[in-house]
XYZ file of C-alpha atoms in Angstrom:
441
model
C 13.247 10.395 -15.865
C 10.579 11.470 -18.372
C 10.633 8.058 -20.064
C 10.360 6.316 -16.687
C 7.392 8.539 -15.772
C 5.472 7.713 -18.954
C 6.097 3.999 -18.415
C 4.931 4.390 -14.816
C 1.583 5.950 -15.770
C 0.915 3.288 -18.414
C 1.735 0.451 -16.006
C -0.317 2.080 -13.228
C -3.513 2.161 -15.283
C -3.103 -1.400 -16.533
C -2.250 -2.957 -13.170
C -4.775 -0.971 -11.110
C -7.633 -1.775 -13.499
C -6.771 -5.475 -13.436
C -6.775 -5.432 -9.612
C -10.072 -3.554 -9.565
C -11.777 -6.029 -11.892
C -10.461 -9.278 -10.412
C -10.271 -10.127 -6.715
C -7.902 -12.962 -7.611
C -5.509 -10.546 -9.324
C -5.927 -8.087 -6.448
C -5.146 -10.673 -3.764
C -1.941 -11.633 -5.581
C -0.709 -8.314 -6.989
C -1.367 -6.023 -4.003
C 1.096 -7.812 -1.679
C 3.636 -8.031 -4.518
C 3.381 -4.280 -5.162
C 3.718 -3.540 -1.470
C 6.854 -5.667 -1.335
C 8.347 -4.043 -4.423
C 7.669 -0.490 -3.257
C 9.291 -1.237 0.089
C 12.442 -2.894 -1.273
C 15.195 -0.252 -1.406
C 16.322 0.635 -4.902
C 19.603 -1.155 -4.160
C 17.682 -4.419 -3.984
C 16.903 -4.133 -7.702
C 20.539 -3.554 -8.704
C 21.607 -7.181 -9.278
C 18.591 -7.895 -11.497
C 18.946 -4.655 -13.452
C 22.659 -5.224 -13.939
C 22.194 -8.681 -15.407
C 19.034 -8.258 -17.464
C 19.910 -4.891 -18.987
C 23.667 -4.405 -18.910
C 24.719 -7.928 -19.870
C 21.880 -8.626 -22.314
C 22.144 -5.179 -23.965
C 25.826 -4.212 -23.739
C 25.499 -1.011 -25.799
C 22.475 0.617 -24.158
C 22.133 -1.682 -21.162
C 23.424 0.828 -18.622
C 20.887 3.445 -19.729
C 18.080 0.864 -19.666
C 19.152 -0.204 -16.179
C 19.061 3.427 -15.014
C 15.572 3.933 -16.485
C 14.402 0.742 -14.783
C 15.868 1.783 -11.436
C 14.296 5.246 -11.718
C 10.996 3.520 -12.569
C 11.235 1.531 -9.323
C 11.521 4.805 -7.381
C 8.595 6.418 -9.260
C 6.023 3.735 -9.874
C 4.525 2.459 -6.659
C 2.768 5.553 -5.299
C 1.162 6.252 -8.702
C 0.002 2.636 -9.018
C -1.499 2.730 -5.520
C -3.118 6.105 -6.268
C -4.863 4.775 -9.399
C -5.874 1.631 -7.490
C -7.315 3.772 -4.684
C -9.256 5.870 -7.224
C -10.819 2.770 -8.787
C -11.422 1.065 -5.434
C -13.258 4.036 -3.898
C -15.231 5.100 -6.990
C -18.918 5.602 -6.037
C -20.808 2.461 -7.013
C -23.655 4.479 -8.568
C -21.218 5.920 -11.138
C -20.084 2.454 -12.126
C -23.657 1.135 -12.299
C -24.834 4.033 -14.485
C -21.834 3.636 -16.786
C -22.627 -0.045 -17.262
C -26.215 0.801 -18.195
C -25.650 3.730 -20.548
C -22.154 3.151 -21.972
C -20.457 0.323 -23.789
C -17.217 -1.031 -22.352
C -14.914 1.154 -24.447
C -16.737 4.363 -23.512
C -16.944 3.277 -19.875
C -13.176 2.862 -19.743
C -12.544 6.124 -21.594
C -15.015 8.383 -19.790
C -15.293 6.865 -16.309
C -12.145 4.984 -15.361
C -9.454 7.084 -17.047
C -10.791 10.430 -15.686
C -11.437 8.951 -12.219
C -7.726 8.425 -11.585
C -6.373 11.646 -13.098
C -6.485 13.837 -9.997
C -4.556 11.278 -7.969
C -2.051 10.855 -10.797
C -1.522 14.605 -11.144
C -0.923 14.978 -7.415
C 1.449 12.013 -7.374
C 3.552 13.013 -10.388
C 5.469 15.643 -8.346
C 5.907 13.004 -5.629
C 7.389 10.506 -8.055
C 9.532 13.128 -9.751
C 10.983 14.349 -6.458
C 11.553 10.795 -5.241
C 13.317 9.876 -8.479
C 15.565 12.899 -8.067
C 16.221 11.809 -4.470
C 17.560 8.488 -5.830
C 19.096 9.788 -9.069
C 22.569 9.620 -7.518
C 22.049 5.903 -6.918
C 20.553 5.238 -10.359
C 23.353 6.924 -12.301
C 26.171 5.455 -10.203
C 25.491 1.704 -10.028
C 27.702 0.117 -7.371
C 28.001 -3.576 -6.653
C 31.649 -4.110 -5.814
C 32.456 -2.224 -9.041
C 30.959 0.982 -10.425
C 29.177 1.890 -13.654
C 28.716 5.641 -14.126
C 26.254 7.260 -16.521
C 26.242 10.849 -17.694
C 23.797 12.958 -15.703
C 23.410 15.269 -12.756
C 23.364 12.326 -10.336
C 26.791 11.018 -11.340
C 28.155 14.587 -11.571
C 27.115 15.363 -7.999
C 28.492 12.073 -6.642
C 31.857 12.592 -8.360
C 32.124 16.139 -7.007
C 31.133 15.040 -3.516
C 33.642 12.164 -3.486
C 36.389 14.490 -4.723
C 35.714 16.921 -1.879
C 34.443 19.563 -4.321
C 31.444 20.497 -2.198
C 30.824 23.762 -4.070
C 30.242 21.918 -7.352
C 28.154 19.273 -5.573
C 25.838 21.836 -4.006
C 25.639 23.850 -7.225
C 24.508 20.644 -8.932
C 21.870 19.908 -6.324
C 20.736 23.567 -6.402
C 20.388 23.343 -10.184
C 18.271 20.226 -9.774
C 16.132 21.895 -7.102
C 15.676 24.959 -9.328
C 14.648 22.755 -12.253
C 12.154 20.940 -10.010
C 10.746 24.293 -8.820
C 10.291 25.617 -12.347
C 8.713 22.345 -13.434
C 6.271 22.488 -10.533
C 5.351 26.142 -11.095
C 4.928 25.800 -14.862
C 3.414 22.311 -15.182
C 2.657 20.285 -12.046
C 0.666 23.096 -10.367
C -1.433 23.581 -13.503
C -2.208 19.870 -13.623
C -3.228 19.624 -9.951
C -5.388 22.751 -10.082
C -7.166 22.238 -13.386
C -7.108 18.412 -13.636
C -7.223 18.568 -17.441
C -8.921 15.661 -19.171
C -7.446 13.981 -22.250
C -9.258 14.580 -25.557
C -12.098 12.135 -26.131
C -10.330 10.535 -29.080
C -7.173 9.957 -27.022
C -9.124 8.619 -24.032
C -11.004 6.177 -26.249
C -7.736 5.047 -27.818
C -6.192 4.527 -24.382
C -9.172 2.448 -23.255
C -7.734 -0.525 -25.156
C -4.542 -0.265 -23.104
C -6.572 -0.088 -19.908
C -8.279 -3.366 -20.800
C -5.379 -5.310 -22.323
C -2.287 -3.601 -20.915
C -2.279 -5.986 -17.962
C -1.403 -8.859 -20.289
C 1.542 -6.896 -21.697
C 2.796 -6.200 -18.166
C 2.441 -9.888 -17.256
C 4.308 -10.970 -20.408
C 7.202 -8.558 -19.780
C 7.361 -9.600 -16.129
C 7.471 -13.275 -17.133
C 10.297 -12.508 -19.558
C 12.153 -10.668 -16.826
C 11.733 -13.527 -14.346
C 12.885 -16.014 -16.995
C 16.072 -13.992 -17.526
C 16.701 -13.928 -13.781
C 16.086 -17.683 -13.566
C 18.571 -18.253 -16.374
C 21.127 -16.143 -14.503
C 20.657 -18.173 -11.315
C 20.802 -21.496 -13.197
C 23.925 -20.365 -15.017
C 25.758 -19.672 -11.770
C 24.106 -21.717 -8.980
C 25.118 -20.796 -5.437
C 27.916 -22.789 -3.831
C 27.852 -24.241 -0.315
C 29.990 -21.388 1.078
C 27.573 -18.895 -0.475
C 24.618 -20.713 1.083
C 26.380 -20.487 4.421
C 26.924 -16.755 3.883
C 23.251 -16.388 2.995
C 22.097 -18.128 6.188
C 24.449 -16.030 8.277
C 23.183 -12.941 6.471
C 19.577 -13.913 7.217
C 20.340 -14.174 10.941
C 22.217 -10.862 10.930
C 19.412 -9.182 8.951
C 16.795 -10.371 11.450
C 18.908 -8.910 14.252
C 19.251 -5.588 12.383
C 15.529 -5.326 11.576
C 13.966 -4.063 14.872
C 15.900 -0.754 15.093
C 15.013 0.090 11.494
C 11.372 -0.876 12.051
C 11.090 1.481 15.033
C 12.564 4.343 12.987
C 10.180 3.680 10.092
C 7.159 3.581 12.430
C 8.262 6.897 13.952
C 8.574 8.427 10.482
C 5.155 6.991 9.566
C 3.519 8.639 12.583
C 5.200 11.997 11.956
C 4.337 11.901 8.250
C 0.687 11.043 8.911
C 0.359 13.930 11.367
C 2.106 16.258 8.912
C -0.245 15.164 6.127
C -3.354 15.925 8.193
C -1.876 19.244 9.346
C -1.117 20.191 5.740
C -4.642 19.201 4.669
C -6.169 21.283 7.475
C -4.064 24.282 6.438
C -5.097 24.007 2.785
C -8.783 23.522 3.631
C -8.745 26.668 5.762
C -6.506 28.658 3.385
C -6.448 27.143 -0.139
C -3.774 29.630 -1.181
C -1.278 27.715 0.951
C -1.500 24.668 -1.305
C 1.162 25.843 -3.753
C 3.642 26.795 -1.032
C 3.205 23.497 0.841
C 3.434 21.333 -2.269
C 6.433 23.210 -3.652
C 8.274 23.218 -0.317
C 7.638 19.515 0.266
C 8.689 18.613 -3.279
C 11.924 20.582 -2.968
C 12.794 19.086 0.417
C 12.081 15.559 -0.755
C 14.138 15.938 -3.923
C 17.339 16.623 -1.987
C 19.292 13.380 -1.439
C 20.055 12.613 2.201
C 23.785 12.696 1.485
C 23.500 16.454 0.876
C 21.454 17.120 3.996
C 23.941 15.218 6.132
C 26.649 17.929 6.377
C 24.019 20.435 7.536
C 22.073 18.203 9.935
C 25.076 16.186 11.105
C 26.694 19.305 12.517
C 23.712 19.813 14.843
C 22.305 16.379 15.765
C 23.658 12.839 15.956
C 22.529 9.231 16.281
C 18.861 8.258 16.217
C 17.516 11.781 15.793
C 19.825 12.334 12.825
C 18.704 9.031 11.274
C 15.012 9.967 11.574
C 15.620 13.453 10.159
C 17.465 11.960 7.186
C 14.604 9.482 6.661
C 11.953 12.205 6.594
C 12.560 13.835 3.159
C 12.323 10.508 1.330
C 9.057 9.629 3.088
C 7.244 12.837 4.085
C 6.243 13.838 0.571
C 4.054 10.758 0.068
C 1.817 11.466 3.034
C 1.607 15.234 2.545
C 0.909 15.275 -1.193
C -1.533 12.359 -1.145
C -3.497 13.759 1.800
C -3.661 17.290 0.379
C -5.287 15.827 -2.740
C -8.409 15.250 -0.598
C -8.995 18.894 0.339
C -11.786 19.413 -2.207
C -13.631 16.416 -0.726
C -13.791 17.903 2.787
C -17.446 18.946 3.442
C -16.888 22.499 4.684
C -20.582 23.392 4.461
C -21.428 20.603 6.896
C -18.777 21.767 9.352
C -20.022 25.367 9.196
C -23.701 24.425 9.439
C -23.199 22.402 12.608
C -20.353 24.586 13.926
C -18.028 21.607 14.205
C -14.516 22.499 15.303
C -11.541 21.351 17.330
C -10.963 17.638 17.818
C -14.472 16.797 16.574
C -13.665 18.464 13.247
C -10.590 16.270 12.806
C -12.299 13.042 13.893
C -15.664 13.432 12.142
C -14.943 15.659 9.135
C -11.285 15.790 8.132
C -10.202 12.175 8.711
C -13.255 10.485 7.088
C -13.050 12.767 4.034
C -9.336 12.154 3.568
C -9.160 8.511 4.640
C -8.552 6.848 1.219
C -5.902 9.444 0.346
C -4.341 9.257 3.802
C -4.066 5.464 3.651
C -2.472 5.600 0.200
C -0.071 8.232 1.493
C 0.824 6.193 4.575
C 1.299 3.035 2.519
C 3.711 4.753 0.151
C 5.381 6.563 3.068
C 6.064 3.125 4.547
C 7.869 2.105 1.380
C 9.614 5.452 1.023
C 11.006 5.253 4.545
C 12.457 1.776 3.936
C 13.993 3.055 0.712
C 15.537 6.036 2.468
C 16.882 3.854 5.304
C 19.608 2.484 3.072
C 21.003 6.021 2.716
C 20.106 7.502 6.103
C 21.368 4.784 8.450
C 24.955 4.622 7.129
C 25.201 8.429 7.209
C 23.902 8.581 10.784
C 26.185 5.677 11.808
C 23.315 3.775 13.439
C 22.695 0.043 13.420
C 19.847 -1.201 11.250
C 18.778 -3.167 8.211
C 19.355 -0.231 5.861
C 22.973 0.087 6.922
C 23.460 -3.668 6.725
C 22.111 -3.685 3.166
C 24.311 -0.749 2.129
C 27.420 -2.422 3.552
C 26.625 -5.665 1.709
C 26.135 -3.818 -1.588
C 29.352 -1.806 -1.222
C 31.245 -5.039 -0.594
C 29.560 -6.790 -3.527
C 28.377 -9.464 -1.067
C 25.376 -10.867 -2.928
C 24.379 -13.553 -0.362
C 24.129 -10.966 2.436
C 22.339 -8.471 0.182
C 19.818 -11.112 -0.902
C 19.258 -12.187 2.706
C 18.556 -8.605 3.780
C 16.100 -8.058 0.901
C 14.236 -11.282 1.755
C 14.074 -10.285 5.436
C 12.516 -6.961 4.524
C 10.142 -8.680 2.099
C 8.869 -11.032 4.805
C 8.086 -8.081 7.063
C 6.310 -6.185 4.289
C 4.115 -9.169 3.364
C 3.024 -9.544 6.985
C 2.219 -5.837 7.351
C 0.339 -5.835 4.051
C -1.849 -8.751 5.102
C -2.660 -7.517 8.592
C -2.634 -3.721 8.144
C -2.834 -2.152 4.681
C -5.370 -4.475 3.064
C -7.745 -4.095 6.000
C -7.322 -0.319 5.988
C -8.184 -0.136 2.273
C -11.320 -2.199 2.884
C -12.268 0.122 5.747
C -11.670 3.193 3.576
C -13.978 1.807 0.880
C -16.831 1.733 3.432
C -16.512 5.470 4.023
C -17.187 6.392 0.379
C-alpha cells in the first residue's frame, strides 16, 4: 500500500500539471480519469492478470496487487491536485512568471499549492485501499490467486466460517489505520509541512517531464493488452455473449444509477454538515476525520452481518454503498474550512440558510465538487460489493457474477456500459461544474 501511495502522488503531480498547462491534454485526460476512477476495481483484473502475472511470473502477482491498490488510491488525489492547480489565484501565477524562473515556479508555487489537498486525501486513499484490500489480495477470475496479507487472511477466515478471526483481522487493520491517522495523517493535515527547498527544486523536473513518463508507460501497457487481444481474438460465440451482456448490462444500469445518485446526495449533504461543524468547532475535525476514515476502511462484507440483521433490500444496498463513498465528500469538503470567511459572516450577522448559500457553499465549492466527483466513482466501485450482498438487481451485481464465473465477454460488456455512462456525465456535469468553481476563486 505504501508503494502504491508513493506512485499515486508522483502520477498525480505529473498528470495534473499537464492538464493544467494544456487544454488539449485536459480535454482528453479528464474524461479518461473520470472513467478510470468509476470503473470498479474488478474491471482492471483481466488487464492486471495478463500484464503482470503472465509477463512477470515470479513477482507478477505482487505487481498486480500493487497496481490494483493504485487504482483504488489514485483518482481522488489526482483530481485534488488538478483542482488545486485549476483554482490557483491568477495573480499568484502571474507574479511567479515575472519574478521566478520555470524551475523555481514549479518548486515554490505549484508543488506547495497542491500539498494541502494531497494531505487531506491521503487518509481517503489509504482507507479506500484498505476497503478493497480483500479484493486486491484475492484475485478471482474463475480461478483464484492469493497473496500473503491481511486481505487474504480475512477472506480465508470469513469463507471458513471463522468469524472471530475475520473480525480480529479487520479490527487490527482499523487499529493500524487509527494509529497511522493519529501519528501521521493528522500532523500532515494540520501543519501542511512543505518539502525542503532542495527537494522541491529536484521534484520540479518530475512535475515538468513526468507526464511523458506516464504516457510512455501507459502506451507500453496498452501495447501489452493489444498483444493479448491479438493473440486470442474473440470467437463468434464470444461476440454473441458480449452483445447479450451489453443488453443485460443496459437493463441492469438504471437501478444502480438511482442508488449511486442517492449516495451522492447523502454524501454531499454530509460533507457540508461536517464542514459546518468544523468551522464552528475546529476541535471536531480530528474526530470527524478519524471516524470517517475508520468507517470507510471497513469492507462492506464485514458490515453486512451487522446491517443485514436489521435492514434488507434497497436500504441495505445504500447503507453498504455509503462507507466506500462517504469519505471522499467529507474529507475533501472539510479541507475547505480554513477558506470559509468567518469574519465576513460575523460582520454582517449572516446565519441560517443564507450562511450556507452565500458563505459556506461558495467557499467550499472547488473542494465539494472534487469530493462529489470522487464520491461518484467510489459509489460505483462499492456497488460491485454492496449489490450482491444486499441481493438487489443492478450493474454491480451483474459485474460481480460475471467475474465469479470467469465470463470475460459479460464482464467487458458491463465495464463498457458503465464507461459510456461516466463519459456522458463527465461531459455534461463534472466539467461544467469545475469551470463554474473556477469562477468563484
